[in-house]
Amino acid sequence: QGQLVESGGGLVQPGGSLRLSCTASRMITSTFNMYTMGWYRQVGNQRELVATITSDGRTNYSDSVKGRFTISRNGSRKTVVLQMNGLKPDDTAVYYCSRQIGSDIFYGQGTQVTVSS
């Protein structure tokens, strides 16, 4: 039930765009709609918040991605998408989809994003 499957990572040049998608295919829709969904990224042992979106659509972004990244969710498809524009080399990381209720947080397997010329 808890599986989150990410896709859309890859190699992109600085200034380019990528679209990350996460699907909770084994979760029933009503359960998916209860969770705050999000994206985190990790470089080495350091994992940081990128963006979250609550069940009622409120969003939160880290300062480093505000104005460049957009998070959205689709309850009927049980997906959460991170649209990343204006990518910078500092955005290079493994990106993890997350679901959270209270302090209980679960991550997907991650997808690599590399920004390099």
Short mmCIF file of C-alpha atoms in Angstrom, two decimals:
data_model
loop_
_atom_site.label_atom_id
_atom_site.label_comp_id
_atom_site.label_asym_id
_atom_site.label_seq_id
_atom_site.Cartn_x
_atom_site.Cartn_y
_atom_site.Cartn_z
CA GLN A 1 0.00 0.00 0.00
CA GLY A 2 2.78 2.42 0.80
CA GLN A 3 4.76 2.13 -2.41
CA LEU A 4 5.70 5.36 -4.14
CA VAL A 5 7.20 5.11 -7.62
CA GLU A 6 9.12 8.08 -9.02
CA SER A 7 9.97 8.76 -12.64
CA GLY A 8 11.27 11.58 -14.82
CA GLY A 9 14.80 12.11 -13.59
CA GLY A 10 17.78 12.42 -15.89
CA LEU A 11 20.52 14.66 -17.23
CA VAL A 12 19.71 18.23 -18.23
CA GLN A 13 21.72 21.32 -19.06
CA PRO A 14 21.68 24.38 -16.81
CA GLY A 15 18.58 26.43 -17.48
CA GLY A 16 16.64 23.40 -18.66
CA SER A 17 13.52 21.74 -17.30
CA LEU A 18 12.50 18.36 -15.95
CA ARG A 19 9.19 16.98 -14.77
CA LEU A 20 9.24 14.44 -11.93
CA SER A 21 6.23 12.26 -11.34
CA CYS A 22 5.32 10.04 -8.41
CA THR A 23 2.53 7.50 -8.40
CA ALA A 24 0.99 5.73 -5.43
CA SER A 25 -0.55 3.04 -7.57
CA ARG A 26 -1.30 0.58 -4.77
CA MET A 27 -2.99 3.14 -2.55
CA ILE A 28 -6.72 3.66 -2.64
CA THR A 29 -7.76 7.16 -3.65
CA SER A 30 -9.33 8.12 -0.34
CA THR A 31 -6.14 7.21 1.50
CA PHE A 32 -3.94 9.10 -0.97
CA ASN A 33 -6.06 12.20 -0.49
CA MET A 34 -5.38 12.15 3.25
CA TYR A 35 -1.63 12.57 2.89
CA THR A 36 0.57 15.58 2.55
CA MET A 37 2.70 14.71 -0.46
CA GLY A 38 6.12 16.09 -1.18
CA TRP A 39 9.53 15.97 -2.73
CA TYR A 40 12.85 15.86 -0.94
CA ARG A 41 16.34 15.71 -2.35
CA GLN A 42 19.56 14.25 -1.07
CA VAL A 43 23.22 14.90 -1.74
CA GLY A 44 25.50 12.58 0.17
CA ASN A 45 23.90 12.13 3.60
CA GLN A 46 22.10 15.47 3.55
CA ARG A 47 18.36 15.25 2.74
CA GLU A 48 16.38 18.46 2.42
CA LEU A 49 12.82 19.46 1.74
CA VAL A 50 12.09 20.70 -1.77
CA ALA A 51 8.31 21.14 -1.77
CA THR A 52 5.14 19.82 -0.19
CA ILE A 53 1.44 19.95 -1.00
CA THR A 54 -1.30 19.24 1.51
CA SER A 55 -4.49 17.34 0.94
CA ASP A 56 -6.31 20.63 0.35
CA GLY A 57 -3.70 21.94 -2.06
CA ARG A 58 -1.60 24.26 0.11
CA THR A 59 2.00 24.33 -1.08
CA ASN A 60 5.31 24.99 0.60
CA TYR A 61 8.70 25.42 -1.09
CA SER A 62 12.26 25.70 0.05
CA ASP A 63 13.72 29.13 -0.59
CA SER A 64 16.22 27.67 -3.02
CA VAL A 65 13.52 26.52 -5.47
CA LYS A 66 10.79 29.16 -5.05
CA GLY A 67 9.78 30.63 -8.37
CA ARG A 68 11.42 27.81 -10.33
CA PHE A 69 9.70 24.62 -9.17
CA THR A 70 5.98 23.84 -8.99
CA ILE A 71 4.37 20.96 -7.13
CA SER A 72 0.91 19.65 -7.97
CA ARG A 73 -1.21 16.60 -7.21
CA ASN A 74 -4.01 14.66 -8.85
CA GLY A 75 -6.14 12.68 -6.44
CA SER A 76 -7.96 10.56 -8.99
CA ARG A 77 -4.66 9.49 -10.56
CA LYS A 78 -2.88 9.29 -7.20
CA THR A 79 0.06 11.23 -8.55
CA VAL A 80 2.19 14.15 -7.44
CA VAL A 81 4.28 16.07 -9.94
CA LEU A 82 7.27 18.36 -9.50
CA GLN A 83 7.82 20.67 -12.47
CA MET A 84 11.37 21.98 -12.35
CA ASN A 85 12.35 24.95 -14.51
CA GLY A 86 15.50 27.03 -14.61
CA LEU A 87 17.57 24.15 -13.30
CA LYS A 88 20.97 24.87 -11.81
CA PRO A 89 23.96 22.62 -11.11
CA ASP A 90 23.14 22.97 -7.39
CA ASP A 91 19.84 21.16 -8.07
CA THR A 92 21.78 17.97 -8.79
CA ALA A 93 20.61 15.33 -6.31
CA VAL A 94 18.55 12.21 -5.83
CA TYR A 95 14.93 13.30 -5.57
CA TYR A 96 12.53 11.39 -3.33
CA CYS A 97 8.76 11.46 -3.34
CA SER A 98 7.18 11.42 0.10
CA ARG A 99 3.86 10.94 1.83
CA GLN A 100 3.26 12.20 5.34
CA ILE A 101 0.63 12.25 8.06
CA GLY A 102 1.75 13.95 11.24
CA SER A 103 5.28 12.77 12.01
CA ASP A 104 4.93 9.58 9.97
CA ILE A 105 6.79 10.05 6.67
CA PHE A 106 7.53 7.50 3.95
CA TYR A 107 9.83 7.92 0.95
CA GLY A 108 10.01 6.36 -2.46
CA GLN A 109 13.14 4.85 -3.97
CA GLY A 110 14.35 8.10 -5.53
CA THR A 111 15.28 9.32 -8.99
CA GLN A 112 18.55 10.95 -10.00
CA VAL A 113 18.56 14.48 -11.38
CA THR A 114 21.83 15.77 -12.80
CA VAL A 115 22.23 19.34 -14.04
CA SER A 116 25.41 19.73 -16.02
CA SER A 117 26.70 21.13 -19.28
#
